[in-house]
Every structure is written in structure tokens, then in C-alpha cells.
Amino acid sequence: MRRNITTTTTTKRAEQSQTVRPSSIGDIRSVAREFQIGGEFVEAAPYGSGHINDTYCVVCDQAGTRVRYILQRINPNVFQNPSGLMENVQRVTSHLAGKLAGEPDFIRRALTLISAQDGRSYVLDAHGNYWRTYLFIEQAQCYDAVQSTQQAFEAAKAFGRFQMLLSDLPAPRLHDTIPDFHHTPKRFATLESTIQQDIVNRACTAKAEIEFALRHRVMTSILLDANLPERVTHNDTKLNNVMLDDTTGEGICVIDLDTVMPGIALYDFGDMVRTTTSPAKEDERDLSKVAMQFPMFEALARGYLASASSFLTKAEKSFLAFSGKLITFEIGIRFLRDYLIGDSYFKVHRKAHNLDRCRAQFKLVESIAQQEEKMAELIEGLQ
Ligand code: ADP
Ligand code: GN1
Ligand code: MG
């Protein structure tokens, strides 16, 4: 049976990128064959709740055992240099594997790329799509919203450890897979010109959010002006990008390595605060549910410092409380801009989805601002 797996949204994005997207499980099977995956293809289905790539879970029968893989089509609208991106991923996963070798269960502690039949780390199909395959991390989950302080602690510890393990990544410098990804002032300037152009006439439906954004410009350059050290950072440390072990709850594997590149450590901690302190999902419409819960922040800070305290400078530590507010604002303005240009970057699943996401971020910015002093005091006490 051929099952159509192309959605309306994805079709629109394919047109923009001028590549042809796979339209059936048969297509996925053909791509999967290009990788060194043993056994017989059984099935494939779209997987996960990422906003960027097309992710499939591929099941193969290997001598009577079903083995799962993650097959991903790299989003060509977002990543302009997919081969450079894959060079980064290859270097990062090899470095992590070298450091973790010998640890119990090391194969689940870092992503493992499956090589293509020609030995490369990716497959470029006849339509210009770049694909890669990872071993599936079994018996672990990603969460869209935090459920306990233990989860917050474990997630932050895993991301801190990830930064620590990459702190001695040998030269050369990694490629910037998205230049100026966390340059908040440039993000703000882009939003301003988007508001001016208002190409899909949506600005009138987002007046309060535009006004909120413009009122908060002053915070955008604070981290960049602080002259903090450049490190190898993940840059997309939302809770959904770390897998927590089903049995122990440990943050077993950091995933989604597309934006691992030179950056500021605080944007990583900030995105943990954004996604791991509120009980609500990122796109919650009932804003009364969106709030920074202090015990979650405390667990995050303890978890992160448990693995990152040894290499963070005093200056970096002094901005930990602020970083959550800044990146929540930054992602909020990115969602707002995407809404104002007609939803061409983040995957959307309902009308005004990006506006809902923006509203939830801005509500969280307010909640963090109300508790920022107490948050800073906590960090001070932990050092
Ligand atoms: P995106 O960039 O679109 O967010 P991700 O790389 O985060 O893509 O993958 C999307 C989802 O697929 C993740 O949130 C997770 O649920 C799942 N996933 C990704 N890699 C793996 C893996 N190696 N093992 C198990 N699940 C994975
Ligand atoms: C995207 O890829 P994903 O879904 O894990 C985005 C992040 C945003 C996040 C918001 C490359 O992350 O920057 O913070 O959505 N990734 C990219 O949920 O833009
Ligand atoms: Mg992701």
C-alpha cells in the first residue's frame, strides 16, 4: 500500500525550496536503501514534533529482530549549506563517541550516524534533497512540556555535559550552519522590516504583540555586548531535543545537532529556561497556564551547573538568570516574524499557530521578568 505522507504545509515548503519532497513510503524506502542499513525494510512513518526537518522512523527486520532508525530530510529552506552542516555533525558525533567509549550504554549517549552506501555521512537524492540516518535511541523519550523537577535537572545536566564534552573539539572552527542564529539585535531588525513590509497583511491582527516586541528592544544586545567567550554550543536546547531514559530518567542523549556551532553558552541555558520551566507547551493558547515555575528553574540551574560549573566564567554565570528572558523574547519575535511573512519557516499545524506560539513566549517573558531578581539570587547562592 502506498501511503501519502505529504501535508499541505509541507507541499508549500517544497515549492519554496525548489526540491521535490518524497511523496510516499516507497520514496522513503528508496532513500533508506542508500544507507548502510542491514536487513529488510518493513515500514516508515513521520516521527516526532520537530519544527524544522522531515523526520521518519524507519523499521527494518534484521534476522527476525525489528530495528528502528531515524531518517531525516534536512530542511533546505533553513540550512543553506547541508554538506557543511553534515561535516559538523560528523565531527561532533565522532568526538562525542571517542569521549564516551567505554562508558556503560555509550551507544545511547550520543547520536550515531549511519553511513551512506558510498561512505558519505549523507545521501543527496535525485531531487536535490539531503538525507541522513541515525541509530534510533531506544527506551528514551523527548518531552514537549516538563513534568517534574527531576526532568528539568536531568535535561540541563545533559546539555551542560554536552558543552563540556565539546569544549576540546579540535580545530578548525565548526561551520556556522545558520549565520547570526542567536544575534538577537539582527533578529529584531529583521522583525522591524517585516512589520514595515507587512507582505501578507497580518500586522493588524498582531498589534499587541508588535507593540510588546518594540517595547522590549533594549534587552536585545545585552549578551552580545558582554564580551562573553565563544564556545561550541548546541543552540537549540529545547526540552524536546534531549532524550530522557525511560527507566532512570537520566538525560541520556542530546539530539538535533544541526545548529551545533560556535556560540555563547548562555543562549543554551536560556533556551532550557524557555522550554523547561513552564508547565505549558510552547504553543499553549490558554496563557493563564504559561508561567516560569521557580522550582523548575532551580532544578535547571543545579543540573546545568553540575556539569558546566567547572568551565563557565564568573561573567557567564552572572547572566544565567537573564538569559532565559532574552532567548524567550528572541524566539517570540522569530515566531511573530514568521506569522507576519505567512508561515514560511516553522512548521505550522493550525491557523495562527505562529502567533499563538509568539503569545506564549511573550507571556513567559513577563513571568520571567517578575521573578528575575529571585532567580539571580539563587544563582549567586549556588556558586
Ligand atoms: P527537528 O530539527 O525538526 O526538530 P530533530 O532532530 O529534533 O528534528 O528530530 C525530531 C524528533 O525526532 C525529535 O524530537 C525526537 O522525538 C525524534 N528523534 C530524533 N533523533 C532521534 C534518535 N536518534 N532516536 C530517537 N528519536 C529521535
Ligand atoms: C526549532 O528544530 P527544532 O524544532 O528542535 C528551531 C529553534 C527554535 C524552536 C522553537 C534550526 O527547533 O531555533 O527555538 O524550533 N530550530 C531552528 O521550538 O530554527
Ligand atoms: Mg528538534
mmCIF file of C-alpha atoms in Angstrom, residues 2-381:
data_model
loop_
_atom_site.group_PDB
_atom_site.id
_atom_site.type_symbol
_atom_site.label_atom_id
_atom_site.label_comp_id
_atom_site.label_asym_id
_atom_site.label_seq_id
_atom_site.Cartn_x
_atom_site.Cartn_y
_atom_site.Cartn_z
ATOM 1 C CA ARG A 2 1.320 3.423 -0.894
ATOM 2 C CA ARG A 3 0.539 5.950 1.778
ATOM 3 C CA ASN A 4 0.718 9.619 1.003
ATOM 4 C CA ILE A 5 2.775 11.401 3.612
ATOM 5 C CA THR A 6 2.851 14.886 2.142
ATOM 6 C CA THR A 7 0.819 17.501 4.013
ATOM 7 C CA THR A 8 -0.454 20.827 2.723
ATOM 8 C CA THR A 9 2.128 22.727 4.696
ATOM 9 C CA THR A 10 4.995 20.560 3.544
ATOM 10 C CA THR A 11 3.960 20.852 -0.089
ATOM 11 C CA LYS A 12 4.103 24.623 0.159
ATOM 12 C CA ARG A 13 7.586 24.443 1.637
ATOM 13 C CA ALA A 14 8.763 22.113 -1.139
ATOM 14 C CA GLU A 15 7.762 24.680 -3.725
ATOM 15 C CA GLN A 16 9.725 27.333 -1.920
ATOM 16 C CA SER A 17 12.854 25.234 -1.785
ATOM 17 C CA GLN A 18 12.539 24.067 -5.402
ATOM 18 C CA THR A 19 13.224 20.489 -4.382
ATOM 19 C CA VAL A 20 10.736 17.657 -4.770
ATOM 20 C CA ARG A 21 9.701 16.122 -1.479
ATOM 21 C CA PRO A 22 9.169 12.403 -1.056
ATOM 22 C CA SER A 23 5.503 11.665 -1.507
ATOM 23 C CA SER A 24 5.190 8.059 -0.455
ATOM 24 C CA ILE A 25 6.593 5.350 1.740
ATOM 25 C CA GLY A 26 8.071 3.895 -1.456
ATOM 26 C CA ASP A 27 10.211 7.017 -1.788
ATOM 27 C CA ILE A 28 11.352 6.689 1.810
ATOM 28 C CA ARG A 29 12.223 3.041 1.222
ATOM 29 C CA SER A 30 14.390 4.021 -1.767
ATOM 30 C CA VAL A 31 16.225 6.634 0.255
ATOM 31 C CA ALA A 32 16.699 4.202 3.159
ATOM 32 C CA ARG A 33 18.328 1.716 0.738
ATOM 33 C CA GLU A 34 21.055 4.287 0.067
ATOM 34 C CA PHE A 35 22.277 3.913 3.656
ATOM 35 C CA GLN A 36 24.203 1.026 5.205
ATOM 36 C CA ILE A 37 21.142 -0.308 6.990
ATOM 37 C CA GLY A 38 21.070 -4.098 7.190
ATOM 38 C CA GLY A 39 18.004 -6.323 6.813
ATOM 39 C CA GLU A 40 14.651 -5.868 5.117
ATOM 40 C CA PHE A 41 12.718 -2.601 5.074
ATOM 41 C CA VAL A 42 9.417 -3.123 6.969
ATOM 42 C CA GLU A 43 7.803 0.312 7.285
ATOM 43 C CA ALA A 44 8.378 4.038 7.746
ATOM 44 C CA ALA A 45 6.281 6.819 9.228
ATOM 45 C CA PRO A 46 6.673 10.527 10.024
ATOM 46 C CA TYR A 47 8.013 10.883 13.522
ATOM 47 C CA GLY A 48 8.377 13.399 16.355
ATOM 48 C CA SER A 49 7.331 17.007 16.792
ATOM 49 C CA GLY A 50 10.317 18.964 15.458
ATOM 50 C CA HIS A 51 9.573 22.235 13.646
ATOM 51 C CA ILE A 52 12.296 22.043 11.014
ATOM 52 C CA ASN A 53 13.311 18.785 9.336
ATOM 53 C CA ASP A 54 11.199 15.962 7.896
ATOM 54 C CA THR A 55 11.797 13.105 10.297
ATOM 55 C CA TYR A 56 10.826 9.473 9.708
ATOM 56 C CA CYS A 57 11.099 6.389 11.836
ATOM 57 C CA VAL A 58 12.230 3.529 9.603
ATOM 58 C CA VAL A 59 11.765 -0.060 10.785
ATOM 59 C CA CYS A 60 13.883 -2.888 9.381
ATOM 60 C CA ASP A 61 13.792 -6.600 10.009
ATOM 61 C CA GLN A 62 17.270 -7.836 10.831
ATOM 62 C CA ALA A 63 17.250 -11.636 11.181
ATOM 63 C CA GLY A 64 13.852 -11.595 12.866
ATOM 64 C CA THR A 65 14.525 -8.548 15.053
ATOM 65 C CA ARG A 66 12.912 -5.209 14.299
ATOM 66 C CA VAL A 67 15.445 -2.410 14.375
ATOM 67 C CA ARG A 68 14.486 1.269 14.180
ATOM 68 C CA TYR A 69 16.341 4.170 12.591
ATOM 69 C CA ILE A 70 15.738 7.891 12.320
ATOM 70 C CA LEU A 71 15.855 9.083 8.726
ATOM 71 C CA GLN A 72 15.770 12.846 8.179
ATOM 72 C CA ARG A 73 15.467 15.129 5.219
ATOM 73 C CA ILE A 74 17.379 18.292 6.044
ATOM 74 C CA ASN A 75 15.227 21.372 5.583
ATOM 75 C CA PRO A 76 16.702 23.198 2.558
ATOM 76 C CA ASN A 77 14.945 26.495 3.328
ATOM 77 C CA VAL A 78 16.624 26.690 6.706
ATOM 78 C CA PHE A 79 20.057 25.205 6.042
ATOM 79 C CA GLN A 80 21.887 26.731 3.089
ATOM 80 C CA ASN A 81 25.000 24.548 3.387
ATOM 81 C CA PRO A 82 23.832 20.981 4.131
ATOM 82 C CA SER A 83 27.188 19.369 3.363
ATOM 83 C CA GLY A 84 28.943 21.767 5.767
ATOM 84 C CA LEU A 85 26.249 21.024 8.320
ATOM 85 C CA MET A 86 26.854 17.285 7.939
ATOM 86 C CA GLU A 87 30.600 17.815 8.266
ATOM 87 C CA ASN A 88 29.868 19.463 11.640
ATOM 88 C CA VAL A 89 27.565 16.622 12.698
ATOM 89 C CA GLN A 90 30.145 14.047 11.669
ATOM 90 C CA ARG A 91 32.900 15.759 13.625
ATOM 91 C CA VAL A 92 30.742 16.324 16.692
ATOM 92 C CA THR A 93 29.334 12.781 16.831
ATOM 93 C CA SER A 94 32.816 11.257 16.338
ATOM 94 C CA HIS A 95 34.274 13.442 19.074
ATOM 95 C CA LEU A 96 31.485 12.510 21.486
ATOM 96 C CA ALA A 97 31.820 8.822 20.628
ATOM 97 C CA GLY A 98 35.555 8.964 21.331
ATOM 98 C CA LYS A 99 34.994 10.559 24.715
ATOM 99 C CA LEU A 100 32.153 8.273 25.742
ATOM 100 C CA ALA A 101 33.720 4.994 24.583
ATOM 101 C CA GLY A 102 33.830 2.536 27.433
ATOM 102 C CA GLU A 103 31.034 4.165 29.455
ATOM 103 C CA PRO A 104 28.126 1.842 30.160
ATOM 104 C CA ASP A 105 25.498 2.091 27.432
ATOM 105 C CA PHE A 106 27.733 4.515 25.469
ATOM 106 C CA ILE A 107 25.934 3.796 22.194
ATOM 107 C CA ARG A 108 22.791 5.512 23.547
ATOM 108 C CA ARG A 109 24.706 8.505 24.912
ATOM 109 C CA ALA A 110 25.461 10.218 21.616
ATOM 110 C CA LEU A 111 23.885 10.151 18.189
ATOM 111 C CA THR A 112 25.428 7.658 15.776
ATOM 112 C CA LEU A 113 25.322 8.403 12.066
ATOM 113 C CA ILE A 114 24.760 5.521 9.660
ATOM 114 C CA SER A 115 26.967 5.982 6.606
ATOM 115 C CA ALA A 116 25.588 6.051 3.102
ATOM 116 C CA GLN A 117 26.469 3.178 0.746
ATOM 117 C CA ASP A 118 29.193 5.376 -0.753
ATOM 118 C CA GLY A 119 30.692 6.018 2.702
ATOM 119 C CA ARG A 120 29.499 9.611 3.000
ATOM 120 C CA SER A 121 27.537 10.863 6.008
ATOM 121 C CA TYR A 122 24.532 11.842 3.888
ATOM 122 C CA VAL A 123 22.665 10.986 0.714
ATOM 123 C CA LEU A 124 21.859 13.584 -1.916
ATOM 124 C CA ASP A 125 18.859 12.293 -3.862
ATOM 125 C CA ALA A 126 17.990 12.954 -7.485
ATOM 126 C CA HIS A 127 15.688 15.821 -6.444
ATOM 127 C CA GLY A 128 18.356 17.701 -4.525
ATOM 128 C CA ASN A 129 17.251 16.587 -1.036
ATOM 129 C CA TYR A 130 19.895 15.894 1.601
ATOM 130 C CA TRP A 131 19.183 12.933 3.886
ATOM 131 C CA ARG A 132 20.900 11.417 6.897
ATOM 132 C CA THR A 133 20.237 8.449 9.146
ATOM 133 C CA TYR A 134 20.859 7.921 12.855
ATOM 134 C CA LEU A 135 20.581 4.898 15.087
ATOM 135 C CA PHE A 136 17.297 5.163 16.978
ATOM 136 C CA ILE A 137 17.824 5.849 20.687
ATOM 137 C CA GLU A 138 15.550 3.232 22.248
ATOM 138 C CA GLN A 139 13.915 3.264 25.671
ATOM 139 C CA ALA A 140 14.061 7.016 25.986
ATOM 140 C CA GLN A 141 11.654 9.853 25.185
ATOM 141 C CA CYS A 142 11.594 13.505 24.219
ATOM 142 C CA TYR A 143 9.021 15.680 26.001
ATOM 143 C CA ASP A 144 7.209 18.747 24.701
ATOM 144 C CA ALA A 145 6.484 20.012 28.217
ATOM 145 C CA VAL A 146 8.247 19.387 31.510
ATOM 146 C CA GLN A 147 6.581 17.172 34.075
ATOM 147 C CA SER A 148 8.904 17.192 37.080
ATOM 148 C CA THR A 149 11.894 18.946 38.603
ATOM 149 C CA GLN A 150 13.852 15.729 38.087
ATOM 150 C CA GLN A 151 13.327 16.050 34.338
ATOM 151 C CA ALA A 152 14.484 19.670 34.438
ATOM 152 C CA PHE A 153 17.609 18.722 36.388
ATOM 153 C CA GLU A 154 18.459 15.820 34.079
ATOM 154 C CA ALA A 155 17.863 17.764 30.869
ATOM 155 C CA ALA A 156 20.088 20.643 31.989
ATOM 156 C CA LYS A 157 22.808 18.312 33.230
ATOM 157 C CA ALA A 158 22.832 16.570 29.850
ATOM 158 C CA PHE A 159 23.119 19.830 27.887
ATOM 159 C CA GLY A 160 25.848 21.085 30.252
ATOM 160 C CA ARG A 161 27.730 17.841 29.788
ATOM 161 C CA PHE A 162 27.309 18.139 26.038
ATOM 162 C CA GLN A 163 29.005 21.564 26.116
ATOM 163 C CA MET A 164 31.708 20.230 28.411
ATOM 164 C CA LEU A 165 32.478 17.231 26.180
ATOM 165 C CA LEU A 166 32.790 19.517 23.164
ATOM 166 C CA SER A 167 34.950 22.093 24.905
ATOM 167 C CA ASP A 168 38.078 20.430 23.481
ATOM 168 C CA LEU A 169 36.793 19.789 19.976
ATOM 169 C CA PRO A 170 39.918 20.124 17.802
ATOM 170 C CA ALA A 171 40.211 22.910 15.180
ATOM 171 C CA PRO A 172 39.057 24.005 12.682
ATOM 172 C CA ARG A 173 36.131 26.090 13.859
ATOM 173 C CA LEU A 174 32.764 24.485 13.061
ATOM 174 C CA HIS A 175 30.737 25.895 10.169
ATOM 175 C CA ASP A 176 28.083 28.460 11.078
ATOM 176 C CA THR A 177 25.128 26.412 9.839
ATOM 177 C CA ILE A 178 22.838 29.431 10.255
ATOM 178 C CA PRO A 179 24.844 32.654 10.371
ATOM 179 C CA ASP A 180 23.837 35.016 13.205
ATOM 180 C CA PHE A 181 21.420 32.425 14.554
ATOM 181 C CA HIS A 182 21.388 33.983 18.027
ATOM 182 C CA HIS A 183 22.223 37.552 17.046
ATOM 183 C CA THR A 184 19.167 38.954 18.818
ATOM 184 C CA PRO A 185 19.616 42.570 17.575
ATOM 185 C CA LYS A 186 19.671 41.325 13.958
ATOM 186 C CA ARG A 187 16.585 39.216 14.641
ATOM 187 C CA PHE A 188 14.953 42.374 15.961
ATOM 188 C CA ALA A 189 15.960 44.438 12.918
ATOM 189 C CA THR A 190 14.527 41.739 10.639
ATOM 190 C CA LEU A 191 11.264 41.865 12.564
ATOM 191 C CA GLU A 192 11.138 45.650 12.188
ATOM 192 C CA SER A 193 11.476 45.484 8.412
ATOM 193 C CA THR A 194 8.921 42.687 8.270
ATOM 194 C CA ILE A 195 6.453 44.883 10.142
ATOM 195 C CA GLN A 196 7.122 47.712 7.675
ATOM 196 C CA GLN A 197 6.551 45.488 4.651
ATOM 197 C CA ASP A 198 3.602 43.549 6.100
ATOM 198 C CA ILE A 199 3.522 41.379 2.986
ATOM 199 C CA VAL A 200 0.532 39.235 3.923
ATOM 200 C CA ASN A 201 -1.404 41.985 5.718
ATOM 201 C CA ARG A 202 -1.320 40.325 9.088
ATOM 202 C CA ALA A 203 0.208 43.154 11.148
ATOM 203 C CA CYS A 204 -3.271 44.446 12.025
ATOM 204 C CA THR A 205 -4.030 41.102 13.682
ATOM 205 C CA ALA A 206 -0.922 41.199 15.868
ATOM 206 C CA LYS A 207 -0.926 44.792 17.154
ATOM 207 C CA ALA A 208 -0.449 43.916 20.826
ATOM 208 C CA GLU A 209 2.414 41.521 20.057
ATOM 209 C CA ILE A 210 4.155 44.036 17.777
ATOM 210 C CA GLU A 211 3.832 46.662 20.453
ATOM 211 C CA PHE A 212 5.253 44.261 23.068
ATOM 212 C CA ALA A 213 8.194 43.439 20.818
ATOM 213 C CA LEU A 214 9.041 47.075 20.073
ATOM 214 C CA ARG A 215 8.843 47.965 23.771
ATOM 215 C CA HIS A 216 11.492 45.362 24.659
ATOM 216 C CA ARG A 217 14.168 46.265 22.123
ATOM 217 C CA VAL A 218 16.555 47.422 24.833
ATOM 218 C CA MET A 219 17.339 43.938 26.055
ATOM 219 C CA THR A 220 18.356 42.518 22.666
ATOM 220 C CA SER A 221 22.059 43.408 22.695
ATOM 221 C CA ILE A 222 22.876 42.730 26.347
ATOM 222 C CA LEU A 223 24.568 39.343 25.930
ATOM 223 C CA LEU A 224 26.423 40.297 22.760
ATOM 224 C CA ASP A 225 27.729 43.458 24.432
ATOM 225 C CA ALA A 226 29.009 41.494 27.433
ATOM 226 C CA ASN A 227 32.030 40.103 25.577
ATOM 227 C CA LEU A 228 31.435 36.537 26.653
ATOM 228 C CA PRO A 229 33.649 33.694 25.396
ATOM 229 C CA GLU A 230 32.828 31.830 22.207
ATOM 230 C CA ARG A 231 32.299 28.109 22.795
ATOM 231 C CA VAL A 232 30.971 25.133 20.879
ATOM 232 C CA THR A 233 27.294 25.273 21.772
ATOM 233 C CA HIS A 234 24.137 23.418 20.798
ATOM 234 C CA ASN A 235 21.988 26.493 20.125
ATOM 235 C CA ASP A 236 18.635 24.656 20.180
ATOM 236 C CA THR A 237 18.432 23.236 23.676
ATOM 237 C CA LYS A 238 14.703 22.940 23.965
ATOM 238 C CA LEU A 239 13.479 20.130 26.181
ATOM 239 C CA ASN A 240 12.326 18.275 23.074
ATOM 240 C CA ASN A 241 15.945 17.996 21.928
ATOM 241 C CA VAL A 242 17.195 15.795 24.746
ATOM 242 C CA MET A 243 16.119 12.205 25.298
ATOM 243 C CA LEU A 244 15.362 11.139 28.851
ATOM 244 C CA ASP A 245 15.864 7.476 29.740
ATOM 245 C CA ASP A 246 12.582 5.629 30.368
ATOM 246 C CA THR A 247 13.910 3.732 33.377
ATOM 247 C CA THR A 248 16.335 6.053 35.134
ATOM 248 C CA GLY A 249 15.058 9.436 33.920
ATOM 249 C CA GLU A 250 18.643 10.401 33.054
ATOM 250 C CA GLY A 251 19.231 12.842 30.199
ATOM 251 C CA ILE A 252 20.781 10.117 28.119
ATOM 252 C CA CYS A 253 21.284 11.725 24.709
ATOM 253 C CA VAL A 254 21.322 15.234 23.287
ATOM 254 C CA ILE A 255 19.840 15.208 19.777
ATOM 255 C CA ASP A 256 19.150 17.684 16.955
ATOM 256 C CA LEU A 257 22.726 18.663 16.176
ATOM 257 C CA ASP A 258 22.022 20.893 13.143
ATOM 258 C CA THR A 259 22.829 24.083 14.995
ATOM 259 C CA VAL A 260 25.869 22.897 16.936
ATOM 260 C CA MET A 261 28.353 25.642 16.086
ATOM 261 C CA PRO A 262 30.339 28.418 17.751
ATOM 262 C CA GLY A 263 28.116 30.362 20.143
ATOM 263 C CA ILE A 264 27.519 31.731 23.612
ATOM 264 C CA ALA A 265 26.827 29.172 26.348
ATOM 265 C CA LEU A 266 24.097 31.330 27.838
ATOM 266 C CA TYR A 267 21.806 31.003 24.837
ATOM 267 C CA ASP A 268 21.812 27.281 25.557
ATOM 268 C CA PHE A 269 20.939 27.744 29.207
ATOM 269 C CA GLY A 270 18.359 30.376 28.263
ATOM 270 C CA ASP A 271 16.536 28.034 25.907
ATOM 271 C CA MET A 272 16.326 25.451 28.680
ATOM 272 C CA VAL A 273 14.632 28.080 30.847
ATOM 273 C CA ARG A 274 12.256 28.906 27.976
ATOM 274 C CA THR A 275 11.185 25.325 27.369
ATOM 275 C CA THR A 276 11.607 23.612 30.717
ATOM 276 C CA THR A 277 10.187 25.903 33.386
ATOM 277 C CA SER A 278 6.613 26.440 32.204
ATOM 278 C CA PRO A 279 4.135 23.569 32.570
ATOM 279 C CA ALA A 280 2.522 24.560 29.265
ATOM 280 C CA LYS A 281 3.556 23.626 25.746
ATOM 281 C CA GLU A 282 5.238 26.205 23.542
ATOM 282 C CA ASP A 283 2.003 26.847 21.615
ATOM 283 C CA GLU A 284 -0.413 26.949 24.580
ATOM 284 C CA ARG A 285 -3.412 29.177 23.858
ATOM 285 C CA ASP A 286 -4.581 29.459 27.459
ATOM 286 C CA LEU A 287 -1.998 31.969 28.617
ATOM 287 C CA SER A 288 -3.010 31.566 32.260
ATOM 288 C CA LYS A 289 -1.151 28.246 32.086
ATOM 289 C CA VAL A 290 2.111 29.817 30.904
ATOM 290 C CA ALA A 291 4.468 30.721 33.751
ATOM 291 C CA MET A 292 8.050 30.384 34.901
ATOM 292 C CA GLN A 293 7.910 27.953 37.823
ATOM 293 C CA PHE A 294 10.697 28.758 40.232
ATOM 294 C CA PRO A 295 11.350 25.158 41.410
ATOM 295 C CA MET A 296 11.893 24.155 37.784
ATOM 296 C CA PHE A 297 14.386 26.983 37.340
ATOM 297 C CA GLU A 298 16.223 25.898 40.468
ATOM 298 C CA ALA A 299 16.404 22.300 39.206
ATOM 299 C CA LEU A 300 17.659 23.507 35.822
ATOM 300 C CA ALA A 301 20.324 25.713 37.359
ATOM 301 C CA ARG A 302 21.512 22.924 39.649
ATOM 302 C CA GLY A 303 21.563 20.423 36.779
ATOM 303 C CA TYR A 304 23.386 22.738 34.400
ATOM 304 C CA LEU A 305 25.953 23.851 36.957
ATOM 305 C CA ALA A 306 26.548 20.221 37.995
ATOM 306 C CA SER A 307 28.193 19.674 34.628
ATOM 307 C CA ALA A 308 29.117 23.178 33.419
ATOM 308 C CA SER A 309 30.266 24.966 36.549
ATOM 309 C CA SER A 310 33.885 23.932 36.031
ATOM 310 C CA PHE A 311 34.295 25.728 32.710
ATOM 311 C CA LEU A 312 31.879 28.694 32.931
ATOM 312 C CA THR A 313 33.424 32.059 33.766
ATOM 313 C CA LYS A 314 32.127 34.310 36.531
ATOM 314 C CA ALA A 315 30.752 36.677 33.881
ATOM 315 C CA GLU A 316 28.838 33.887 32.188
ATOM 316 C CA LYS A 317 27.333 32.778 35.490
ATOM 317 C CA SER A 318 26.204 36.313 36.212
ATOM 318 C CA PHE A 319 23.932 36.273 33.136
ATOM 319 C CA LEU A 320 22.305 32.882 33.722
ATOM 320 C CA ALA A 321 19.101 34.339 35.168
ATOM 321 C CA PHE A 322 18.791 36.946 32.405
ATOM 322 C CA SER A 323 19.473 34.508 29.557
ATOM 323 C CA GLY A 324 16.074 32.816 29.830
ATOM 324 C CA LYS A 325 14.234 36.100 29.374
ATOM 325 C CA LEU A 326 16.369 37.091 26.399
ATOM 326 C CA ILE A 327 16.024 33.910 24.402
ATOM 327 C CA THR A 328 12.327 33.607 25.170
ATOM 328 C CA PHE A 329 11.961 37.082 23.700
ATOM 329 C CA GLU A 330 14.172 36.154 20.743
ATOM 330 C CA ILE A 331 12.136 33.060 19.858
ATOM 331 C CA GLY A 332 8.961 35.065 20.438
ATOM 332 C CA ILE A 333 9.997 37.630 17.821
ATOM 333 C CA ARG A 334 11.019 34.832 15.430
ATOM 334 C CA PHE A 335 7.541 33.285 15.731
ATOM 335 C CA LEU A 336 5.991 36.735 15.279
ATOM 336 C CA ARG A 337 8.018 37.406 12.169
ATOM 337 C CA ASP A 338 7.136 34.029 10.709
ATOM 338 C CA TYR A 339 3.462 34.769 11.309
ATOM 339 C CA LEU A 340 3.869 38.157 9.598
ATOM 340 C CA ILE A 341 5.516 36.669 6.498
ATOM 341 C CA GLY A 342 2.914 33.917 6.104
ATOM 342 C CA ASP A 343 4.498 30.991 7.999
ATOM 343 C CA SER A 344 7.413 30.044 5.791
ATOM 344 C CA TYR A 345 9.982 28.883 8.394
ATOM 345 C CA PHE A 346 8.453 26.903 11.274
ATOM 346 C CA LYS A 347 6.073 24.039 10.507
ATOM 347 C CA VAL A 348 2.537 25.075 11.405
ATOM 348 C CA HIS A 349 -0.404 22.806 12.144
ATOM 349 C CA ARG A 350 -3.265 25.255 12.624
ATOM 350 C CA LYS A 351 -4.351 28.780 11.759
ATOM 351 C CA ALA A 352 -2.324 31.499 13.508
ATOM 352 C CA HIS A 353 -0.116 28.824 15.043
ATOM 353 C CA ASN A 354 2.964 31.038 14.996
ATOM 354 C CA LEU A 355 1.018 33.876 16.587
ATOM 355 C CA ASP A 356 -0.112 31.538 19.374
ATOM 356 C CA ARG A 357 3.495 30.480 19.885
ATOM 357 C CA CYS A 358 4.588 34.123 19.984
ATOM 358 C CA ARG A 359 1.932 34.996 22.580
ATOM 359 C CA ALA A 360 3.002 32.134 24.825
ATOM 360 C CA GLN A 361 6.644 33.276 24.593
ATOM 361 C CA PHE A 362 5.788 36.863 25.440
ATOM 362 C CA LYS A 363 3.701 35.739 28.414
ATOM 363 C CA LEU A 364 6.699 33.747 29.609
ATOM 364 C CA VAL A 365 8.990 36.775 29.164
ATOM 365 C CA GLU A 366 6.715 38.673 31.554
ATOM 366 C CA SER A 367 6.677 35.846 34.042
ATOM 367 C CA ILE A 368 10.471 35.574 33.994
ATOM 368 C CA ALA A 369 10.842 39.349 34.355
ATOM 369 C CA GLN A 370 8.689 39.258 37.502
ATOM 370 C CA GLN A 371 10.986 36.674 39.090
ATOM 371 C CA GLU A 372 14.340 37.693 37.667
ATOM 372 C CA GLU A 373 15.757 39.118 40.889
ATOM 373 C CA LYS A 374 14.955 35.996 42.843
ATOM 374 C CA MET A 375 16.419 33.891 40.042
ATOM 375 C CA ALA A 376 19.659 35.897 40.136
ATOM 376 C CA GLU A 377 19.841 35.490 43.925
ATOM 377 C CA LEU A 378 19.502 31.749 43.568
ATOM 378 C CA ILE A 379 22.339 31.578 41.036
ATOM 379 C CA GLU A 380 24.509 33.712 43.302
ATOM 380 C CA GLY A 381 23.878 31.278 46.149
#
